[in-house]
Each structure stands twice: as C-alpha cells, then as structure tokens.
Short mmCIF file of C-alpha atoms in Angstrom, two decimals:
data_model
loop_
_atom_site.label_atom_id
_atom_site.label_comp_id
_atom_site.label_asym_id
_atom_site.label_seq_id
_atom_site.Cartn_x
_atom_site.Cartn_y
_atom_site.Cartn_z
CA MET T 1 27.97 -10.95 -0.22
CA SER T 2 26.10 -8.96 2.40
CA ALA T 3 24.19 -11.03 4.91
CA ALA T 4 22.11 -8.85 7.17
CA GLY T 5 22.50 -9.44 10.89
CA THR T 6 25.86 -11.24 10.54
CA ALA T 7 29.41 -10.56 9.53
CA VAL T 8 30.09 -10.89 5.85
CA GLU T 9 29.52 -14.53 4.97
CA SER T 10 29.82 -16.60 1.84
CA SER T 11 26.68 -18.24 0.56
CA ALA T 12 28.09 -21.60 1.70
CA ASP T 13 28.65 -20.23 5.21
CA VAL T 14 25.11 -18.85 5.38
CA VAL T 15 23.56 -22.17 4.40
CA THR T 16 25.83 -24.15 6.72
CA ARG T 17 24.95 -21.90 9.64
CA LEU T 18 21.21 -22.14 8.99
CA ARG T 19 21.39 -25.89 8.52
CA GLY T 20 23.14 -26.21 11.85
CA ALA T 21 20.40 -24.16 13.49
CA PHE T 22 17.72 -26.33 11.91
CA ARG T 23 19.36 -29.51 13.17
CA THR T 24 19.05 -28.35 16.75
CA GLY T 25 15.32 -29.01 16.43
CA HIS T 26 14.50 -25.60 17.86
CA THR T 27 12.50 -24.49 14.82
CA ARG T 28 10.17 -27.49 15.09
CA GLU T 29 8.65 -26.16 18.30
CA LEU T 30 5.24 -24.57 17.91
CA THR T 31 6.22 -21.78 20.30
CA TRP T 32 9.22 -20.88 18.14
CA ARG T 33 7.08 -20.79 15.00
CA THR T 34 4.37 -18.63 16.54
CA THR T 35 6.93 -16.32 18.13
CA GLN T 36 8.63 -15.72 14.78
CA LEU T 37 5.30 -15.05 13.07
CA THR T 38 4.27 -12.67 15.84
CA ARG T 39 7.58 -10.82 15.54
CA LEU T 40 7.22 -10.62 11.76
CA ARG T 41 3.76 -9.16 12.29
CA ALA T 42 5.25 -6.59 14.67
CA LEU T 43 7.83 -5.60 12.06
CA LEU T 44 5.04 -4.85 9.61
CA THR T 45 2.81 -2.97 12.05
CA GLU T 46 5.53 -1.05 13.91
CA ARG T 47 7.77 -0.21 10.96
CA GLY T 48 5.20 -0.11 8.20
CA ASP T 49 5.76 3.56 7.47
CA GLU T 50 9.45 2.90 6.81
CA LEU T 51 8.54 0.15 4.37
CA ALA T 52 5.92 2.37 2.74
CA GLU T 53 8.49 5.10 2.21
CA ALA T 54 10.85 2.60 0.58
CA LEU T 55 8.06 1.42 -1.70
CA ARG T 56 7.35 5.02 -2.67
CA ALA T 57 11.01 5.50 -3.57
CA ASP T 58 11.17 2.32 -5.66
CA LEU T 59 7.75 2.27 -7.36
CA GLY T 60 6.00 5.52 -6.61
CA LYS T 61 3.45 3.67 -4.48
CA SER T 62 1.27 5.75 -2.23
CA ARG T 63 1.16 5.00 1.49
CA LYS T 64 -2.42 3.80 1.09
CA GLU T 65 -1.54 1.36 -1.69
CA SER T 66 1.56 0.13 0.14
CA TYR T 67 -0.46 -0.76 3.21
CA ARG T 68 -3.38 -2.25 1.30
CA THR T 69 -1.46 -4.44 -1.12
CA GLU T 70 1.74 -5.22 0.76
CA ILE T 71 1.88 -4.49 4.49
CA ASP T 72 -1.69 -5.15 5.64
CA PHE T 73 -2.01 -7.97 3.09
CA THR T 74 0.90 -9.80 4.75
CA VAL T 75 -0.40 -9.05 8.25
CA ARG T 76 -3.72 -10.69 7.37
CA GLU T 77 -1.88 -13.73 6.02
CA ILE T 78 0.10 -14.01 9.26
CA ASP T 79 -3.04 -13.61 11.39
CA HIS T 80 -4.80 -16.33 9.40
CA THR T 81 -1.85 -18.66 9.97
CA LEU T 82 -1.42 -17.90 13.67
CA GLU T 83 -5.08 -18.60 14.32
CA ARG T 84 -4.99 -22.02 12.65
CA LEU T 85 -1.40 -23.28 12.81
CA ALA T 86 -1.76 -25.57 15.83
CA GLY T 87 -4.71 -27.32 14.20
CA TRP T 88 -2.94 -27.63 10.87
CA LEU T 89 -0.03 -29.36 12.59
CA GLU T 90 -2.16 -32.03 14.26
CA PRO T 91 -1.41 -35.53 12.90
CA GLU T 92 -4.01 -36.66 10.39
CA PRO T 93 -5.15 -40.27 10.89
CA ALA T 94 -5.38 -42.66 7.96
CA PRO T 95 -7.32 -45.95 7.79
CA VAL T 96 -5.36 -49.22 7.62
CA PRO T 97 -6.33 -52.38 5.72
CA ALA T 98 -7.71 -55.43 7.51
CA ALA T 99 -4.41 -57.26 7.00
CA LEU T 100 -2.81 -54.72 9.37
CA ALA T 101 -5.51 -54.94 12.04
CA GLY T 102 -4.26 -53.45 15.27
CA ALA T 103 -1.90 -51.02 13.57
CA THR T 104 -2.52 -47.29 13.33
CA ALA T 105 -1.52 -44.88 10.57
CA HIS T 106 -1.25 -41.12 10.33
CA THR T 107 0.61 -38.34 8.55
CA VAL T 108 2.61 -35.49 10.06
CA GLN T 109 3.89 -32.25 8.56
CA ASP T 110 7.68 -32.43 8.64
CA PRO T 111 9.78 -29.24 8.15
CA LEU T 112 12.00 -29.43 5.09
CA GLY T 113 15.12 -27.71 6.44
CA VAL T 114 16.76 -24.66 4.85
CA VAL T 115 14.51 -22.69 2.48
CA LEU T 116 15.54 -20.03 -0.05
CA VAL T 117 12.94 -17.37 -0.89
CA ILE T 118 13.75 -15.15 -3.90
CA ALA T 119 11.41 -12.18 -4.27
CA PRO T 120 10.58 -9.92 -7.23
CA TRP T 121 10.51 -6.13 -7.40
CA ASN T 122 6.84 -5.40 -8.08
CA TYR T 123 5.49 -6.23 -4.60
CA PRO T 124 8.85 -6.47 -2.87
CA VAL T 125 7.53 -6.59 0.70
CA GLN T 126 4.54 -8.89 0.31
CA LEU T 127 6.21 -11.31 -2.11
CA LEU T 128 9.22 -11.74 0.17
CA LEU T 129 7.60 -11.81 3.60
CA ALA T 130 4.44 -13.81 2.83
CA PRO T 131 6.47 -16.84 1.64
CA VAL T 132 8.92 -16.32 4.53
CA ALA T 133 5.96 -16.46 6.92
CA GLY T 134 4.89 -19.77 5.39
CA ALA T 135 8.40 -21.19 5.66
CA LEU T 136 8.64 -20.15 9.32
CA ALA T 137 5.19 -21.54 10.09
CA ALA T 138 6.38 -24.86 8.69
CA GLY T 139 9.41 -24.84 11.02
CA ASN T 140 12.22 -24.10 8.56
CA THR T 141 15.22 -21.82 8.57
CA VAL T 142 15.19 -19.25 5.79
CA VAL T 143 17.43 -17.30 3.44
CA ALA T 144 15.43 -14.32 2.20
CA LYS T 145 16.66 -12.68 -1.01
CA PRO T 146 14.92 -9.35 -1.78
CA SER T 147 15.01 -7.90 -5.27
CA GLU T 148 17.91 -5.63 -6.13
CA LEU T 149 15.59 -3.84 -8.59
CA ALA T 150 13.73 -2.38 -5.61
CA PRO T 151 16.85 -1.14 -3.80
CA ALA T 152 15.22 1.04 -1.15
CA THR T 153 12.90 -1.77 -0.11
CA SER T 154 15.72 -4.31 -0.18
CA ALA T 155 17.80 -2.13 2.13
CA ALA T 156 14.88 -1.55 4.49
CA LEU T 157 14.14 -5.27 4.75
CA ALA T 158 17.81 -6.11 5.30
CA ARG T 159 17.90 -3.60 8.12
CA LEU T 160 14.59 -4.44 9.78
CA VAL T 161 14.32 -8.22 9.57
CA PRO T 162 17.30 -8.87 11.90
CA GLU T 163 15.79 -6.47 14.44
CA TYR T 164 12.69 -8.65 14.75
CA LEU T 165 13.42 -12.24 13.69
CA ASP T 166 15.80 -14.86 15.07
CA THR T 167 19.07 -14.11 13.27
CA ASP T 168 20.29 -17.66 13.87
CA THR T 169 17.52 -18.96 11.66
CA VAL T 170 16.57 -16.16 9.23
CA THR T 171 19.12 -14.33 7.07
CA VAL T 172 18.51 -11.60 4.50
CA VAL T 173 20.98 -11.63 1.63
CA GLU T 174 21.08 -8.57 -0.58
CA GLY T 175 22.66 -8.31 -4.02
CA GLY T 176 22.13 -8.88 -7.72
CA VAL T 177 22.77 -11.67 -10.16
CA PRO T 178 26.19 -12.70 -8.76
CA GLU T 179 24.82 -13.06 -5.22
CA THR T 180 21.74 -14.94 -6.39
CA THR T 181 23.89 -17.22 -8.57
CA ALA T 182 26.11 -17.99 -5.59
CA LEU T 183 23.09 -18.86 -3.46
CA LEU T 184 21.68 -21.12 -6.17
CA ALA T 185 24.93 -23.08 -6.22
CA GLU T 186 24.20 -24.25 -2.66
CA ARG T 187 21.95 -27.11 -1.63
CA PHE T 188 18.66 -25.98 -0.20
CA ASP T 189 15.72 -28.10 0.89
CA HIS T 190 13.25 -25.92 -1.02
CA ILE T 191 13.53 -22.91 -3.32
CA PHE T 192 10.61 -20.50 -3.65
CA TYR T 193 10.99 -18.10 -6.58
CA THR T 194 8.63 -15.37 -7.74
CA GLY T 195 9.41 -13.65 -11.03
CA ASN T 196 9.57 -14.38 -14.75
CA GLY T 197 9.87 -17.60 -16.67
CA THR T 198 13.36 -16.90 -17.98
CA VAL T 199 14.86 -16.70 -14.52
CA GLY T 200 12.51 -19.43 -13.36
CA ARG T 201 14.23 -21.82 -15.75
CA VAL T 202 17.62 -20.81 -14.31
CA VAL T 203 16.35 -21.44 -10.78
CA MET T 204 14.89 -24.81 -11.72
CA ALA T 205 18.09 -25.90 -13.48
CA ALA T 206 20.16 -24.94 -10.43
CA ALA T 207 17.75 -26.77 -8.12
CA ALA T 208 17.91 -29.89 -10.29
CA ARG T 209 21.60 -30.31 -9.52
CA HIS T 210 20.67 -31.03 -5.89
CA LEU T 211 17.19 -32.52 -6.56
CA THR T 212 15.80 -29.55 -4.63
CA PRO T 213 12.03 -29.05 -4.95
CA VAL T 214 10.94 -25.67 -6.25
CA THR T 215 7.90 -23.45 -6.20
CA LEU T 216 7.83 -21.13 -9.20
CA GLU T 217 5.40 -18.23 -9.05
CA LEU T 218 5.64 -16.80 -12.55
CA GLY T 219 3.15 -14.83 -14.63
CA GLY T 220 1.90 -14.70 -18.17
CA LYS T 221 -0.82 -13.02 -20.13
CA SER T 222 -3.92 -13.27 -17.96
CA PRO T 223 -6.97 -12.93 -20.24
CA VAL T 224 -10.33 -11.33 -19.56
CA PHE T 225 -13.53 -12.41 -21.27
CA VAL T 226 -16.32 -9.82 -21.28
CA ASP T 227 -19.65 -11.31 -22.28
CA ARG T 228 -22.27 -9.32 -24.16
CA ASP T 229 -25.14 -7.86 -22.17
CA THR T 230 -23.04 -7.16 -19.06
CA ASP T 231 -23.09 -3.92 -17.08
CA LEU T 232 -20.15 -2.32 -18.86
CA LYS T 233 -19.81 0.56 -16.41
CA THR T 234 -19.26 -1.89 -13.56
CA VAL T 235 -17.04 -4.12 -15.68
CA ALA T 236 -14.86 -1.17 -16.73
CA ALA T 237 -14.55 0.18 -13.19
CA ARG T 238 -13.39 -3.19 -11.84
CA LEU T 239 -11.11 -3.87 -14.81
CA ALA T 240 -9.43 -0.47 -14.57
CA ALA T 241 -8.91 -0.75 -10.82
CA GLY T 242 -7.31 -4.19 -11.19
CA LYS T 243 -5.28 -3.43 -14.28
CA PHE T 244 -3.78 -0.11 -13.27
CA LEU T 245 -3.00 -0.93 -9.64
CA ASN T 246 0.78 -0.53 -9.16
CA ALA T 247 0.86 0.94 -12.69
CA GLY T 248 -0.04 -2.46 -14.10
CA GLN T 249 3.01 -4.16 -12.56
CA THR T 250 1.07 -7.05 -11.04
CA CYS T 251 1.56 -10.69 -12.00
CA VAL T 252 -2.19 -11.37 -12.05
CA ALA T 253 -3.19 -8.07 -13.65
CA PRO T 254 -5.64 -8.37 -16.54
CA ASP T 255 -3.32 -8.54 -19.54
CA TYR T 256 -5.78 -8.33 -22.42
CA VAL T 257 -9.54 -8.29 -22.98
CA LEU T 258 -11.59 -10.43 -25.33
CA THR T 259 -15.10 -9.38 -26.27
CA ASP T 260 -17.37 -9.40 -29.30
CA PRO T 261 -17.25 -6.67 -31.96
CA SER T 262 -20.58 -5.17 -30.95
CA THR T 263 -19.53 -4.81 -27.31
CA ALA T 264 -15.96 -3.57 -27.83
CA PRO T 265 -16.69 0.10 -28.69
CA ALA T 266 -18.90 0.65 -25.66
CA LEU T 267 -16.47 -1.23 -23.42
CA THR T 268 -13.48 0.84 -24.48
CA GLU T 269 -15.44 4.05 -23.93
CA ALA T 270 -16.43 2.82 -20.47
CA LEU T 271 -12.79 1.97 -19.71
CA ALA T 272 -11.71 5.49 -20.65
CA ALA T 273 -14.35 6.91 -18.31
CA ALA T 274 -13.29 4.51 -15.55
CA VAL T 275 -9.66 5.59 -15.83
CA GLU T 276 -10.63 9.24 -15.48
CA SER T 277 -12.86 8.40 -12.53
CA LEU T 278 -9.97 6.64 -10.82
CA PHE T 279 -7.11 9.01 -11.57
CA GLY T 280 -8.63 12.26 -12.80
CA PRO T 281 -7.87 14.03 -16.09
CA ASP T 282 -4.09 13.88 -15.50
CA PRO T 283 -3.01 10.63 -13.78
CA ALA T 284 0.57 11.95 -13.59
CA THR T 285 -0.56 14.24 -10.77
CA HIS T 286 -2.73 11.71 -8.95
CA PRO T 287 -1.22 10.56 -5.63
CA GLU T 288 -2.49 6.98 -6.04
CA TYR T 289 -0.92 6.30 -9.43
CA GLY T 290 2.52 4.67 -9.40
CA ARG T 291 5.54 4.65 -11.65
CA ILE T 292 7.45 2.11 -13.73
CA VAL T 293 10.26 0.46 -11.80
CA ASN T 294 13.16 1.49 -14.07
CA GLU T 295 14.09 2.88 -17.47
CA ARG T 296 14.57 -0.55 -19.05
CA HIS T 297 10.99 -1.56 -18.35
CA PHE T 298 9.79 1.92 -19.26
CA ASP T 299 11.41 1.70 -22.69
CA ARG T 300 9.99 -1.78 -23.28
CA LEU T 301 6.47 -0.63 -22.43
CA VAL T 302 6.66 2.51 -24.57
CA GLY T 303 7.51 0.21 -27.47
CA LEU T 304 4.14 -1.51 -27.03
CA LEU T 305 2.02 1.64 -27.17
CA GLY T 306 1.69 1.60 -30.97
CA SER T 307 0.02 -1.81 -31.06
CA GLY T 308 -3.49 -0.42 -31.52
CA ARG T 309 -5.65 2.67 -31.55
CA THR T 310 -5.24 4.64 -28.35
CA VAL T 311 -8.61 5.10 -26.65
CA THR T 312 -7.18 6.79 -23.58
CA GLY T 313 -3.68 7.38 -22.23
CA GLY T 314 -0.53 6.94 -24.24
CA GLY T 315 1.34 9.78 -22.58
CA HIS T 316 4.69 9.07 -20.99
CA ASP T 317 7.72 10.77 -19.43
CA ARG T 318 11.00 8.87 -19.17
CA ALA T 319 12.48 11.29 -16.62
CA THR T 320 9.83 10.33 -14.07
CA ARG T 321 9.18 6.79 -15.41
CA TYR T 322 5.52 7.74 -15.94
CA ILE T 323 3.26 5.97 -18.43
CA ALA T 324 -0.38 6.96 -18.43
CA PRO T 325 -3.06 4.31 -17.95
CA THR T 326 -3.60 3.29 -21.57
CA VAL T 327 -6.40 1.40 -23.31
CA LEU T 328 -5.82 0.18 -26.86
CA ALA T 329 -8.57 -0.80 -29.31
CA GLU T 330 -8.43 -2.57 -32.68
CA VAL T 331 -5.49 -4.67 -31.54
CA ALA T 332 -4.37 -7.52 -33.80
CA PRO T 333 -3.51 -10.91 -32.24
CA ASP T 334 0.00 -10.74 -33.71
CA SER T 335 0.77 -7.18 -32.54
CA PRO T 336 3.78 -6.52 -30.28
CA VAL T 337 1.60 -5.97 -27.20
CA MET T 338 0.29 -9.53 -27.59
CA GLY T 339 3.74 -11.08 -27.91
CA GLU T 340 4.74 -10.87 -24.26
CA GLU T 341 3.37 -10.33 -20.78
CA ILE T 342 2.72 -6.60 -20.62
CA PHE T 343 3.42 -6.00 -16.92
CA GLY T 344 2.56 -2.33 -17.19
CA PRO T 345 -0.33 0.11 -17.64
CA VAL T 346 -1.36 -0.91 -21.17
CA LEU T 347 -4.66 -2.76 -21.72
CA PRO T 348 -5.39 -4.07 -25.22
CA VAL T 349 -8.95 -4.95 -26.23
CA LEU T 350 -9.37 -7.60 -28.94
CA THR T 351 -12.52 -8.83 -30.61
CA VAL T 352 -13.68 -12.43 -31.00
CA ASP T 353 -16.90 -13.71 -32.51
CA GLY T 354 -18.06 -15.36 -29.32
CA LEU T 355 -17.24 -17.72 -26.50
CA ASP T 356 -16.00 -20.53 -28.76
CA GLU T 357 -13.45 -18.26 -30.39
CA ALA T 358 -12.45 -16.78 -27.02
CA ILE T 359 -11.78 -20.21 -25.56
CA ALA T 360 -9.76 -21.21 -28.62
CA PHE T 361 -7.79 -17.95 -28.43
CA ILE T 362 -6.91 -18.57 -24.77
CA ASN T 363 -6.04 -22.23 -25.32
CA ASP T 364 -3.75 -21.44 -28.25
CA ARG T 365 -1.48 -19.57 -25.82
CA ASP T 366 0.49 -20.46 -22.69
CA LYS T 367 -1.56 -21.26 -19.62
CA PRO T 368 -2.00 -18.00 -17.69
CA LEU T 369 -1.65 -17.31 -13.99
CA ALA T 370 -5.24 -16.04 -13.86
CA LEU T 371 -8.31 -15.93 -16.06
CA TYR T 372 -11.08 -13.40 -15.54
CA ALA T 373 -14.64 -13.45 -16.77
CA PHE T 374 -17.46 -10.92 -16.67
CA THR T 375 -20.69 -12.70 -17.44
CA GLN T 376 -24.11 -13.35 -15.95
CA ASP T 377 -24.57 -16.60 -17.83
CA PRO T 378 -23.89 -19.71 -15.70
CA SER T 379 -23.19 -21.76 -18.82
CA VAL T 380 -20.45 -19.33 -19.88
CA ARG T 381 -18.85 -19.61 -16.44
CA ALA T 382 -19.05 -23.38 -16.58
CA ARG T 383 -17.48 -23.61 -20.02
CA LEU T 384 -14.61 -21.26 -19.15
CA LEU T 385 -13.87 -23.30 -16.03
CA ALA T 386 -14.08 -26.64 -17.82
CA GLU T 387 -12.46 -25.79 -21.15
CA THR T 388 -9.50 -23.59 -20.18
CA SER T 389 -6.52 -24.04 -17.86
CA SER T 390 -5.13 -21.32 -15.59
CA GLY T 391 -3.65 -20.89 -12.16
CA GLY T 392 -6.86 -19.35 -10.85
CA VAL T 393 -10.16 -17.90 -12.05
CA GLY T 394 -11.89 -14.72 -10.99
CA VAL T 395 -15.48 -14.19 -12.06
CA GLY T 396 -16.67 -10.60 -11.81
CA LEU T 397 -13.61 -9.14 -10.06
CA PRO T 398 -9.91 -9.25 -10.98
CA LEU T 399 -7.11 -9.87 -8.44
CA ALA T 400 -9.41 -10.51 -5.49
CA HIS T 401 -8.83 -14.26 -5.33
CA LEU T 402 -5.36 -13.51 -3.93
CA THR T 403 -6.93 -12.08 -0.79
CA VAL T 404 -8.70 -15.34 0.16
CA SER T 405 -6.20 -17.14 2.38
CA ASP T 406 -8.07 -20.44 2.10
CA LEU T 407 -7.55 -20.46 -1.68
CA PRO T 408 -4.23 -21.67 -3.11
CA PHE T 409 -2.33 -19.16 -5.20
CA GLY T 410 -0.07 -20.48 -7.93
CA GLY T 411 0.33 -21.09 -11.63
CA VAL T 412 0.22 -23.96 -14.08
CA GLY T 413 2.45 -24.65 -17.06
CA GLU T 414 4.32 -21.53 -18.11
CA SER T 415 2.74 -19.54 -15.29
CA GLY T 416 4.42 -21.62 -12.61
CA MET T 417 4.26 -24.67 -10.38
CA GLY T 418 3.24 -25.14 -6.80
CA ASN T 419 1.14 -22.81 -4.68
CA TYR T 420 0.90 -21.07 -1.33
CA HIS T 421 -1.21 -18.88 1.00
CA GLY T 422 -2.76 -20.13 4.20
CA ARG T 423 -2.57 -23.86 4.74
CA TYR T 424 -1.13 -24.27 1.25
CA SER T 425 2.01 -22.43 2.40
CA LEU T 426 2.43 -24.96 5.21
CA GLU T 427 2.01 -27.80 2.71
CA THR T 428 4.54 -26.23 0.33
CA PHE T 429 7.24 -25.82 2.97
CA SER T 430 6.66 -29.19 4.66
CA HIS T 431 6.93 -32.86 3.81
CA ARG T 432 3.81 -34.85 4.60
CA LYS T 433 5.40 -37.85 6.30
CA ALA T 434 3.59 -41.18 6.48
CA VAL T 435 3.72 -43.05 9.80
CA LEU T 436 2.54 -46.65 10.37
CA ASP T 437 2.67 -47.93 13.97
CA THR T 438 2.34 -51.71 14.25
CA PRO T 439 2.34 -53.29 17.74
CA LEU T 440 4.97 -55.95 18.43
CA GLY T 441 2.74 -58.00 20.68
#
C-alpha cells in the first residue's frame, strides 16, 4: 500500500497513526481546522493547472471545465465554510422542562475521529477534496482514497496533498480494489463513499462489522419531465449543457426525458440544434467536449446506442474513447438504455400521456439522485414535489442545485443516504452531542 507523505504503511498502521493524532485533541482547535482549509484552498489555487492537466489526461476535460466543475467549485465550498465555521460551531441552546428549573441544556458538534473518504473517477478532484474539506472542518483526521480509474489525478493528489496539509492528520492512499478492501477492514468513525450502488453495498457491509456510520453518494436514473407549452429552445439548451457536461459522466446528469407525444418531435429537434450550438458540427474536434474514462465504459455505452432512433450523434471511436453527444427518440421503457444508469453522452426521450403517467413512470423505478422539471405551471411543480421522491429537485435548470452550498446534496433509497455541502458537511462529519448542566446547589 502506498501512503503519500509517509513510508509504506499497512492500512492498520495508517488508521492507528491517524487515531493517535486525533486523540491529541489538536484537530478540535478552530485554528487548526481553518488552517487546514486555507492550505487546501491554496493547493487548489496554486496548483490548479497541474490538477487540470491530470483531469485532461484522465477524462479529456478542458482547462475551463476542470476549473469550473472541480477546482473552483471546491474553492467556493471551502470559502463558504471558512466564512461560517466559527458560527456553526457555537453551542446551540435547548429549552429545559420546568422539572429541571435552574439547569441549562445545549448541543455541541463533536468530531467523530478518523474518517475515510473514497472518491469516484468522474469528478476525481471535487468529489475527493470537497468531502475532505468537510471532514477537516469538523475536526477529524482523514484517509483520502482517490480513484484508481483516474490514475493521473490520483497521482497528482497523492503528490500535492502532503505538500499542503498536515501529514500527521491527512493521508492519501492510492491503489485499487485490494487497497480499498484493506482499508475497509479497519475501524473508522465514518466512511464517506461516492460511486455506484454495487460498491456502495460492499462499503456498507464492511462498515456494519464495526457499526461505522456511512454516507453513500450514489446515482441512478435522474428523470426529466418536460411539460407541453414550454420554450423548447431554452429547455433543449439547458438540457444539453447539463447532460453532455463531462461527456455525460455526472451522477446528477439528466438520464432520460419524459414528455407528451405532441411535444417530443419538436423537443428532439431542438436538442439536436442545441448540441450543434454547444459543440459544433463535429464534437470530436471541440475543445470543451470530453472523453469516456476507459474502454470498459466505452463498450458498455456503445451497446446502448441502438435503443432508439438516433436523432443526433451516435458516432464513436474506441481508440480515442469518443462517443458523440447522442439523442435517441422512440425509446421503449424496456429498452437496454432504460435498464441501467447511463452515465454517458446518451439521452433517451420517451413519451407519456401526461403528468399522471410521468409520475407513475418515475415512481415505478428506484428513487433517483435528482429530478428535473421544465414547466411554467405551479400545479405541475407542486405535484412533482409532493408525489415523487428524489435526492433533490431542479426546476428549469439541471445540475445547478449542487452549486448552492446552503442546500444539502445527497440521495435517497437506491441513490444513497446522508448528505453534505456547507453546514451539512459539518453535520455529517460530527456528532451532535447533548449536554445538560444541572447545578449541585
């Protein structure tokens, strides 16, 4: 096992070392927390170009996209936390019953201890360092496990993190399944995993052996409902931008679209025009369009392309892991593209008779990480909010709810458990401890 910033250590040695550091009480100090967050911010701002180059190597991300969705995104999250952390940590008073007159009660945010953060490959900087920032803000020591499927980014993080953060309290562990399995055999005080449900079950089973709490940030098929009589040009532009960001490899990307039969033809035409507006006539040559992470995912996605009539896209090149932004029409509910989370640049459009059928369609499937709606009808918004369950809802704009630090981000059911961002990260990585102080005299 490679542990950055230290000699080669076993997973047990890493956890023992970090637990010893936590027990010194040093990480509880507000100055330590803010110093670590400030240093993490400096890593991102001073070495951002190195991270952007690694992201280009792993995912074909442009410098602009790397900064917007990963580096600057995490900087904003850190800034939000630094500005408010002292206030968040203030004890919160609680009323006491008359029978305890004279006593006082309050709650405090208690650090949990040693936290394991396991990151995915699709946003390998943001989805490692944003949870790490939350764990540090809460006063914990951290094992950070970057994804081996984004090897250039993993190597860059393993090299850079020890240059900026306290190596006694933060350790980056690189490796694949064997290294992750070894880590999961240890007792942590919290495990934060972002990825798919299959591995999420493995993480949860490992955590159960030690009664370790977990946060699982998973995914699923996030639906989009497009109401009739909407501005389809605007809808298509926003849908295409959200769907094809990072070549569709986004956990909250629109996965499929539901609309009525009379709207579908015009919507698919508008989507084709929106794709060309975004990426030109040949997206393969556009500097802002990314690539599929590896051949295994490429082959899986190519197998989904025949699930409907191709409105635009469909082209692909295995040598460069390129799949064109693709919109499919006349897609059947039981087609291959509807059998799994797509996690790539393929957008199926299905028809439903109306809102009732759309709600039933959504509710017949696993609860998604996000639900999107394009409608101008307040009653449609209200019914979608009240009659469906999802991790979050975006009305009129996909993905944007992630950028609001005062909103929790997390799933429900198959799309995950627990949440983070802003104050919710502090809550996730802390124990809210109850304190009752009763005078003796």
